[in-house]
Amino acid sequence: MNNTFDLDALKEFAIGRWRLDELHGAPHWKRVERNGELLATPECDLTVIRCFAYLHDSCRFSNGVDYEHGPRAAKFIETLKDSYLKGLTDQQFALLKEAIEKHTSHHQTGIPTIDACFDADRLDLIRVGIWPHPQKMASEKGKQFAANFEEYMKTSGNDYSKLGL
């Protein structure tokens, strides 16, 4: 992780600012972060994945369908570039912005970090009653986790108890 980046400050900011529920709030973000940690390969930037977990839903208008929340959040994080995201390199910031912007509209990018972000979010679709499907995952690890999702839920370290699973 980047030595000058303060992930705890970003988490505290996100959790304090956006009081979203189980579907798109802190419990979901924590599961996305854990999923991202498990999906990360050596080519991935784990700092970017962790930031994505706490910012990707930051500009949702509701828990319903909102395909534009990704592009809105990508614009919003520009306001955080010199504060909560100041420890990111320009390359990390660009990856984060692209991942956030495209997570609602793209299936896959071929960029390991961004695809891991997409899959980290998709692996938590079970919270809305959608069982992750291997063909809808962007990374090889994501496809493997989705193909064996029941086992993944047991071993991921994510708390699915509040979801009744």
JSON list of C-alpha atoms in Angstrom, two decimals, residues 1 7-8 11 18 21 38 42 44-46 52 56 60 64 75 77 83-85 96 105 118 123 125 129 144 147 158:
[
{"chain": "A", "resi": 1, "resn": "MET", "atom": "CA", "xyz": [0.00, 0.00, 0.00]},
{"chain": "A", "resi": 7, "resn": "LEU", "atom": "CA", "xyz": [-7.14, 4.35, 3.94]},
{"chain": "A", "resi": 8, "resn": "ASP", "atom": "CA", "xyz": [-8.56, 4.59, 7.46]},
{"chain": "A", "resi": 11, "resn": "LYS", "atom": "CA", "xyz": [-13.13, 4.82, 5.30]},
{"chain": "A", "resi": 18, "resn": "TRP", "atom": "CA", "xyz": [-23.00, 8.49, 3.40]},
{"chain": "A", "resi": 21, "resn": "ASP", "atom": "CA", "xyz": [-28.17, 0.95, 4.32]},
{"chain": "A", "resi": 38, "resn": "LEU", "atom": "CA", "xyz": [-9.28, -12.04, -2.32]},
{"chain": "A", "resi": 42, "resn": "PRO", "atom": "CA", "xyz": [0.13, -9.44, -8.28]},
{"chain": "A", "resi": 44, "resn": "CYS", "atom": "CA", "xyz": [-3.52, -5.47, -9.21]},
{"chain": "A", "resi": 45, "resn": "ASP", "atom": "CA", "xyz": [-3.18, -2.31, -7.16]},
{"chain": "A", "resi": 46, "resn": "LEU", "atom": "CA", "xyz": [-4.81, -3.20, -3.86]},
{"chain": "A", "resi": 52, "resn": "PHE", "atom": "CA", "xyz": [-13.11, 1.67, -4.94]},
{"chain": "A", "resi": 56, "resn": "HIS", "atom": "CA", "xyz": [-18.10, 3.38, -5.88]},
{"chain": "A", "resi": 60, "resn": "ARG", "atom": "CA", "xyz": [-26.29, 6.93, -5.61]},
{"chain": "A", "resi": 64, "resn": "GLY", "atom": "CA", "xyz": [-33.10, 1.40, -6.98]},
{"chain": "A", "resi": 75, "resn": "LYS", "atom": "CA", "xyz": [-16.70, 13.23, -11.09]},
{"chain": "A", "resi": 77, "resn": "ILE", "atom": "CA", "xyz": [-13.85, 11.97, -6.44]},
{"chain": "A", "resi": 83, "resn": "SER", "atom": "CA", "xyz": [-7.67, 15.67, 0.54]},
{"chain": "A", "resi": 84, "resn": "TYR", "atom": "CA", "xyz": [-8.71, 12.06, 1.18]},
{"chain": "A", "resi": 85, "resn": "LEU", "atom": "CA", "xyz": [-7.10, 10.78, -2.03]},
{"chain": "A", "resi": 96, "resn": "LEU", "atom": "CA", "xyz": [-9.79, 4.47, -9.44]},
{"chain": "A", "resi": 105, "resn": "SER", "atom": "CA", "xyz": [-21.73, 0.24, -17.62]},
{"chain": "A", "resi": 118, "resn": "PHE", "atom": "CA", "xyz": [-15.91, -4.84, -10.91]},
{"chain": "A", "resi": 123, "resn": "LEU", "atom": "CA", "xyz": [-19.60, -10.94, -5.82]},
{"chain": "A", "resi": 125, "resn": "LEU", "atom": "CA", "xyz": [-24.87, -9.03, -5.63]},
{"chain": "A", "resi": 129, "resn": "GLY", "atom": "CA", "xyz": [-30.91, -11.69, -4.43]},
{"chain": "A", "resi": 144, "resn": "GLN", "atom": "CA", "xyz": [-13.80, -19.22, -10.16]},
{"chain": "A", "resi": 147, "resn": "ALA", "atom": "CA", "xyz": [-18.62, -20.88, -10.08]},
{"chain": "A", "resi": 158, "resn": "ASN", "atom": "CA", "xyz": [-17.57, -11.85, 4.73]}
]
